[in-house]
Amino acid sequence: MNAEEYGRSVVSEEDWSLHRKGHEDQKRHMDKVKEAIRDNLPDLISEESIVMSDGRKVVKIPIRSLDEYKIRYNHSKSQHVGQGKGDSKVGDVLGKESQGKGQGGKEAGDAPGQDIYEAEVSVAELEEALFREMELPNLERKEQADIVTDHITFNDIRKKGLIGNLDKKRTILSALKRNAIDGRKSIAPIIDDDLRFKTWDEVRRPESKAVVIAMMDTSASMGTFEKYIARSFFFWLARFLRTKYQSVEIEFISHQTEAKVVTEEEFFTKAESGGTRCSSAYRLALELIGEKYSPSRYNIYPFHFSDGENLTSDNKECLRLIDELLGMSQMFGYGEVNEHSRYSTLLSAYRSIEDPKFRHYVLKEKKDVYHALKGFFKAGEAVVGG
């Protein structure tokens, strides 16, 4: 190696933006997934594979390609703007679109389409999107006897504590400052006096208890579609309550002419037949409240789903019992599965109820499960839908 070569050096600059590429692509992918969930949520939550499962399934949603805009080489070498002799006159046709399939023609087209692929999302991701703006309306603080939950609040930094509570960031800053004062530009050594520990207080915060009484019509007039929609609603209702609240209980009542308290599994799987007398469910709900759920200690939320085909002679009794339930409840929700846009005997009677705590929604198709959930659990507003 001669002196000239020895003294030669190369200056290069690395494009550090390439190091961020993976992170940026991942963020764009997650944004696309969230957008797809938001756009398809009404259809996704009524997906049968989820509702009829244990809730641990995943679903696939279509997402547009994540390709970025880029310049593509023109293999056909046809002339475009800025090319050619420039001798065209006003009125000349400069070019025609390819008449392939996809543009309305008969032949196979050569224009690129939009890439669509499927991404899997979990039930937890759907819950996060669905439950974000939902809450139990009119929730009140009740008697606090055993309605208290523990919360941890970090509120101080000290020099002594358990090693598991070491605040690494503050410890390093303390060491840096001490070493700088001593003329050392380094973290090490770290001495005992540099250690900083987080401390906390246990906060006991009262929470209001609540009970949701889920009532479902299982009579012969409730067909496969009607039962599926009702069960879909109650499936998400149960998950919403257990995800967002610690002190909420759920009672399940199924009814035809007679009502009975059933297990959660029976509620979602057992089919029955017979006539319909909705007042039997309301009467049993009142008995449950009297025996187990005093209004002085519980926020009470009765929900009833039916196709609305009730004995006409029973409607007056239903109105009387609903009025009694409204007097001790935060809200009464009535959902009617009615895909034929007909006026049912039951809803015709319920339209006379003027209490703002009575909310109803008519569900005509699967995606209405989403709209009913949003309507019933939109705090502070009496929502009438359908």
Coordinates of C-alpha atoms in Angstrom, one line a residue:
M1 CA 0.0 0.0 0.0
N2 CA 1.6 3.4 -1.0
A3 CA 1.2 6.6 0.9
E4 CA -1.4 8.0 -1.4
E5 CA -3.6 4.9 -0.9
Y6 CA -2.9 4.9 2.8
G7 CA -4.2 8.5 3.1
R8 CA -7.3 7.9 1.1
S9 CA -10.6 7.8 3.1
V10 CA -14.2 7.2 2.1
V11 CA -17.0 9.3 3.5
S12 CA -20.4 7.6 3.5
E13 CA -23.8 8.4 4.9
E14 CA -26.2 5.7 6.0
D15 CA -29.9 6.2 5.3
W16 CA -31.3 5.7 8.8
S17 CA -34.8 6.0 7.5
L18 CA -34.5 2.4 6.4
H19 CA -34.1 1.3 10.0
R20 CA -37.6 2.8 10.7
K21 CA -39.2 1.1 7.7
G22 CA -40.2 -2.0 9.6
H23 CA -41.8 0.0 12.4
E24 CA -43.6 2.3 10.0
D25 CA -44.9 -0.7 8.0
Q26 CA -46.1 -2.4 11.2
K27 CA -47.9 0.8 12.3
R28 CA -49.5 1.2 8.9
H29 CA -50.7 -2.4 9.0
M30 CA -52.2 -1.9 12.5
D31 CA -53.9 1.3 11.4
K32 CA -55.4 -0.6 8.4
V33 CA -56.6 -3.4 10.7
K34 CA -58.3 -1.0 13.1
E35 CA -59.9 0.8 10.1
A36 CA -61.2 -2.5 8.7
I37 CA -62.6 -3.5 12.1
R38 CA -64.3 -0.1 12.5
D39 CA -65.8 -0.3 8.9
N40 CA -67.0 -3.9 9.3
L41 CA -67.9 -4.0 13.0
P42 CA -71.7 -4.3 12.5
D43 CA -71.2 -7.5 10.4
L44 CA -68.3 -8.9 12.4
I45 CA -70.1 -9.0 15.8
S46 CA -73.0 -11.0 14.3
E47 CA -70.5 -13.5 12.8
E48 CA -72.0 -16.9 13.7
S49 CA -68.6 -18.6 14.3
I50 CA -68.1 -16.2 17.2
V51 CA -71.6 -16.1 18.7
M52 CA -72.0 -19.8 18.6
S53 CA -68.5 -20.5 20.0
D54 CA -66.9 -19.9 23.4
G55 CA -65.7 -16.5 22.4
R56 CA -62.1 -17.5 21.8
K57 CA -62.3 -17.6 18.0
V58 CA -60.7 -15.3 15.4
V59 CA -62.4 -13.9 12.4
K60 CA -60.9 -12.8 9.1
I61 CA -61.5 -9.3 7.7
P62 CA -60.6 -7.9 4.2
I63 CA -57.9 -5.2 4.2
R64 CA -56.7 -3.2 1.2
S65 CA -53.1 -3.7 0.1
L66 CA -50.4 -1.8 2.1
D67 CA -48.4 -1.0 -1.0
E68 CA -47.1 2.5 -1.1
Y69 CA -47.5 4.7 -4.2
K70 CA -44.4 4.3 -6.5
I71 CA -43.4 5.0 -10.1
R72 CA -43.8 2.0 -12.3
Y73 CA -41.9 1.4 -15.6
N74 CA -44.1 1.5 -18.7
H75 CA -43.4 -1.8 -20.4
S76 CA -45.9 -1.0 -23.2
K77 CA -43.9 2.1 -24.2
S78 CA -47.1 4.0 -25.1
Q79 CA -46.8 7.8 -25.2
H80 CA -48.1 9.8 -22.3
V81 CA -48.0 13.5 -21.2
G82 CA -44.8 15.1 -22.1
Q83 CA -44.0 12.6 -24.8
G84 CA -44.5 12.6 -28.6
K85 CA -44.2 15.2 -31.3
G86 CA -46.7 17.6 -29.8
D87 CA -48.6 18.2 -33.1
S88 CA -52.0 17.3 -31.7
K89 CA -54.9 19.7 -32.4
V90 CA -57.8 20.8 -30.3
G91 CA -60.5 18.0 -30.5
D92 CA -58.1 15.2 -31.3
V93 CA -58.6 12.0 -29.3
L94 CA -55.3 11.4 -27.5
G95 CA -55.9 7.9 -26.2
K96 CA -58.6 5.4 -25.3
E97 CA -58.9 3.4 -22.1
S98 CA -58.3 -0.3 -22.4
Q99 CA -61.6 -2.1 -22.9
G100 CA -60.7 -5.2 -20.9
K101 CA -62.9 -7.0 -18.3
G102 CA -62.9 -4.9 -15.2
Q103 CA -63.5 -1.8 -17.3
G104 CA -66.7 -3.1 -18.8
G105 CA -65.2 -4.7 -22.0
K106 CA -65.4 -8.3 -23.2
E107 CA -61.7 -9.2 -23.2
A108 CA -59.5 -9.8 -20.2
G109 CA -58.1 -6.5 -19.0
D110 CA -54.5 -5.7 -18.3
A111 CA -55.0 -2.9 -15.8
P112 CA -53.9 -3.8 -12.2
G113 CA -56.6 -4.2 -9.6
Q114 CA -56.6 -3.4 -6.0
D115 CA -54.9 -6.0 -3.8
I116 CA -57.1 -7.3 -1.0
Y117 CA -56.0 -9.7 1.7
E118 CA -57.5 -11.1 4.8
A119 CA -56.2 -10.4 8.3
E120 CA -57.2 -12.4 11.4
V121 CA -58.5 -10.5 14.4
S122 CA -59.4 -11.8 17.8
V123 CA -62.6 -11.4 19.8
A124 CA -60.6 -9.2 22.2
E125 CA -59.9 -6.7 19.4
L126 CA -63.6 -6.6 18.4
E127 CA -64.5 -6.1 22.1
E128 CA -62.1 -3.1 22.3
A129 CA -63.7 -1.5 19.3
L130 CA -67.3 -2.3 20.3
F131 CA -67.2 -1.5 24.0
R132 CA -65.2 1.8 23.7
E133 CA -68.3 4.0 23.9
M134 CA -70.7 1.8 25.8
E135 CA -71.7 2.0 29.5
L136 CA -74.5 1.2 31.8
P137 CA -76.8 4.2 31.7
N138 CA -78.1 5.9 34.9
L139 CA -75.7 4.0 37.1
E140 CA -76.1 5.2 40.7
R141 CA -74.0 4.7 43.9
K142 CA -75.8 2.3 46.2
E143 CA -75.2 1.1 49.7
Q144 CA -71.4 0.4 50.1
A145 CA -71.4 -2.5 52.5
D146 CA -69.4 -4.9 50.4
I147 CA -69.1 -2.9 47.2
V148 CA -65.5 -1.9 47.6
T149 CA -62.6 -2.8 45.3
D150 CA -58.8 -2.3 45.7
H151 CA -56.7 -0.1 43.5
I152 CA -53.0 0.6 43.5
T153 CA -51.8 4.1 43.1
F154 CA -48.0 4.9 42.8
N155 CA -47.5 8.2 44.6
D156 CA -43.9 8.7 45.8
I157 CA -40.2 7.9 45.2
R158 CA -37.9 6.9 48.0
K159 CA -34.3 5.8 48.6
K160 CA -35.3 2.5 50.3
G161 CA -37.7 -0.2 49.2
L162 CA -38.1 -3.6 47.6
I163 CA -35.8 -4.3 44.6
G164 CA -38.9 -5.3 42.6
N165 CA -40.1 -1.7 42.9
L166 CA -36.8 -0.1 41.7
D167 CA -37.4 2.9 39.4
K168 CA -34.6 2.3 36.9
K169 CA -35.0 5.6 35.1
R170 CA -34.7 7.7 38.2
T171 CA -31.8 5.5 39.5
I172 CA -29.8 6.1 36.3
L173 CA -30.5 9.8 36.4
S174 CA -29.3 10.0 40.0
A175 CA -26.1 8.1 39.1
L176 CA -25.4 10.3 36.1
K177 CA -25.8 13.5 38.1
R178 CA -23.6 12.3 40.9
N179 CA -20.8 11.1 38.5
A180 CA -21.0 14.3 36.5
I181 CA -20.4 16.3 39.7
D182 CA -17.3 14.1 40.3
G183 CA -16.1 14.7 36.7
R184 CA -17.1 11.3 35.2
K185 CA -19.2 11.2 32.1
S186 CA -20.7 7.8 32.7
I187 CA -23.5 6.0 34.6
A188 CA -21.2 3.6 36.4
P189 CA -20.6 3.2 39.2
I190 CA -24.1 3.1 40.7
I191 CA -24.0 3.2 44.5
D192 CA -26.7 2.5 47.1
D193 CA -27.4 6.2 47.5
D194 CA -28.4 6.4 43.8
L195 CA -31.2 3.8 44.1
R196 CA -34.8 5.1 43.9
F197 CA -37.9 3.0 44.7
K198 CA -41.5 3.6 43.8
T199 CA -44.0 3.5 46.7
W200 CA -47.8 3.2 46.5
D201 CA -51.0 3.4 48.5
E202 CA -53.8 0.9 48.4
V203 CA -56.9 2.9 47.5
R204 CA -60.3 1.4 48.5
R205 CA -62.9 2.7 46.1
P206 CA -66.6 2.0 46.4
E207 CA -68.2 0.6 43.2
S208 CA -71.9 0.3 42.6
K209 CA -73.4 -3.1 42.3
A210 CA -75.7 -3.9 39.4
V211 CA -77.7 -6.8 38.1
V212 CA -78.9 -7.4 34.5
I213 CA -81.9 -9.6 34.1
A214 CA -81.8 -11.2 30.6
M215 CA -85.2 -12.4 29.5
M216 CA -85.7 -14.2 26.1
D217 CA -88.8 -15.5 24.4
T218 CA -88.3 -19.1 23.4
S219 CA -91.8 -19.9 22.2
A220 CA -92.6 -21.6 18.9
S221 CA -93.1 -18.2 17.1
M222 CA -89.4 -17.5 17.7
G223 CA -87.8 -19.0 14.6
T224 CA -84.1 -19.8 14.0
F225 CA -83.3 -16.2 12.9
E226 CA -85.2 -14.6 15.8
K227 CA -83.4 -16.8 18.4
Y228 CA -80.0 -16.3 16.7
I229 CA -80.4 -12.5 16.8
A230 CA -81.6 -12.5 20.4
R231 CA -78.7 -14.8 21.5
S232 CA -76.2 -12.6 19.6
F233 CA -77.3 -9.6 21.5
F234 CA -77.1 -11.3 24.9
F235 CA -73.7 -12.9 24.0
W236 CA -72.2 -9.4 23.5
L237 CA -74.1 -8.0 26.5
A238 CA -72.6 -10.6 28.8
R239 CA -69.1 -10.0 27.5
F240 CA -69.5 -6.2 27.8
L241 CA -70.6 -6.4 31.4
R242 CA -67.8 -8.8 32.4
T243 CA -65.2 -6.8 30.5
K244 CA -66.0 -3.3 31.9
Y245 CA -67.6 -4.0 35.3
Q246 CA -66.4 -6.0 38.4
S247 CA -69.6 -5.9 40.4
V248 CA -72.3 -6.8 37.9
E249 CA -74.4 -10.0 38.1
I250 CA -76.5 -11.6 35.3
E251 CA -79.7 -13.6 35.7
F252 CA -81.0 -15.6 32.7
I253 CA -84.8 -16.1 32.2
S254 CA -86.3 -18.0 29.3
H255 CA -90.1 -18.1 28.7
Q256 CA -93.0 -19.2 26.6
T257 CA -96.3 -19.2 28.4
E258 CA -94.3 -19.9 31.6
A259 CA -91.0 -18.5 32.7
K260 CA -88.1 -20.0 34.5
V261 CA -84.6 -19.1 35.6
V262 CA -82.0 -21.1 33.6
T263 CA -78.2 -21.4 33.5
E264 CA -76.2 -19.4 31.0
E265 CA -75.5 -22.5 29.0
E266 CA -79.2 -23.4 28.8
F267 CA -80.1 -19.8 27.9
F268 CA -77.8 -19.9 24.8
T269 CA -78.4 -23.4 23.7
K270 CA -81.8 -24.8 24.8
A271 CA -84.7 -24.6 22.4
E272 CA -88.4 -24.7 23.5
S273 CA -91.8 -24.4 22.0
G274 CA -95.4 -23.5 23.0
G275 CA -97.4 -20.3 23.2
T276 CA -96.3 -16.9 24.4
R277 CA -97.1 -15.0 27.6
C278 CA -94.4 -12.3 28.2
S279 CA -95.9 -11.2 31.5
S280 CA -94.6 -14.5 33.0
A281 CA -91.0 -13.3 32.5
Y282 CA -91.6 -9.9 34.0
R283 CA -93.3 -11.5 37.0
L284 CA -90.4 -13.8 37.6
A285 CA -88.0 -10.8 37.3
L286 CA -89.9 -9.0 40.0
E287 CA -89.7 -12.1 42.2
L288 CA -85.9 -12.3 41.7
I289 CA -85.5 -8.6 42.6
G290 CA -87.6 -9.1 45.7
E291 CA -85.6 -12.2 46.8
K292 CA -82.0 -11.3 45.9
Y293 CA -81.5 -7.8 44.4
S294 CA -82.8 -5.0 46.6
P295 CA -83.0 -1.7 44.7
S296 CA -81.4 0.0 47.6
R297 CA -78.2 -2.0 47.0
Y298 CA -78.4 -2.8 43.2
N299 CA -78.7 -1.0 40.0
I300 CA -81.3 -3.0 38.1
Y301 CA -81.4 -3.5 34.3
P302 CA -84.1 -5.8 32.9
F303 CA -83.7 -6.7 29.2
H304 CA -86.3 -8.6 27.2
F305 CA -86.1 -9.9 23.6
S306 CA -89.0 -11.3 21.7
D307 CA -90.6 -11.4 18.2
G308 CA -93.5 -9.4 19.7
E309 CA -96.1 -12.1 19.1
N310 CA -97.7 -12.1 22.5
L311 CA -101.2 -13.0 23.6
T312 CA -103.2 -9.9 23.1
S313 CA -105.1 -10.4 26.3
D314 CA -101.7 -10.5 28.1
N315 CA -100.4 -7.1 26.9
K316 CA -102.3 -5.0 29.5
E317 CA -100.6 -7.1 32.3
C318 CA -97.2 -6.6 30.6
L319 CA -97.7 -2.9 30.7
R320 CA -98.6 -3.0 34.4
L321 CA -95.5 -5.1 35.2
I322 CA -93.1 -3.0 33.2
D323 CA -94.4 0.1 35.0
E324 CA -93.6 -1.7 38.3
L325 CA -90.1 -2.7 37.0
L326 CA -89.4 0.8 35.8
G327 CA -90.1 2.1 39.3
M328 CA -87.1 0.1 40.7
S329 CA -84.8 -0.1 37.6
Q330 CA -82.2 2.2 36.0
M331 CA -83.5 1.2 32.6
F332 CA -85.8 -1.4 30.9
G333 CA -84.7 -2.5 27.5
Y334 CA -87.0 -4.2 25.0
G335 CA -85.6 -5.7 21.8
E336 CA -87.9 -7.0 19.1
V337 CA -86.6 -9.2 16.3
N338 CA -88.9 -8.3 13.4
E339 CA -87.5 -8.7 9.9
H340 CA -90.8 -8.2 8.2
S341 CA -91.4 -4.6 9.3
R342 CA -94.8 -5.5 10.7
Y343 CA -96.4 -4.0 13.8
S344 CA -96.4 -6.6 16.5
T345 CA -99.1 -6.8 19.2
L346 CA -96.6 -6.2 21.9
L347 CA -94.7 -3.2 20.5
S348 CA -98.0 -1.6 19.5
A349 CA -98.9 -1.7 23.2
Y350 CA -95.4 -0.6 24.3
R351 CA -95.5 2.6 22.2
S352 CA -97.7 4.1 24.8
I353 CA -94.9 4.0 27.5
E354 CA -93.6 7.5 28.0
D355 CA -91.0 6.8 30.8
P356 CA -87.5 7.8 29.5
K357 CA -86.0 4.8 31.2
F358 CA -87.8 2.5 28.8
R359 CA -85.8 2.0 25.6
H360 CA -86.6 -0.2 22.7
Y361 CA -85.1 -1.3 19.4
V362 CA -86.4 -3.2 16.4
L363 CA -83.8 -5.5 14.8
K364 CA -84.5 -6.4 11.2
E365 CA -81.1 -7.9 10.2
K366 CA -77.9 -9.3 11.7
K367 CA -76.1 -6.0 11.7
D368 CA -78.8 -4.4 13.9
V369 CA -77.3 -6.2 16.9
Y370 CA -74.5 -3.6 16.8
H371 CA -76.9 -0.7 16.5
A372 CA -79.1 -2.1 19.4
L373 CA -76.1 -2.4 21.7
K374 CA -75.0 1.1 20.9
G375 CA -78.5 2.4 21.4
F376 CA -79.2 0.7 24.7
F377 CA -75.8 1.5 26.3
K378 CA -75.4 5.1 25.2
A379 CA -75.4 6.8 28.5
G380 CA -77.7 9.7 29.3
E381 CA -80.0 9.4 26.2
A382 CA -83.2 7.6 25.7
V383 CA -82.8 5.9 22.4
V384 CA -85.7 4.6 20.3
G385 CA -84.7 2.7 17.2
G386 CA -86.1 0.7 14.4

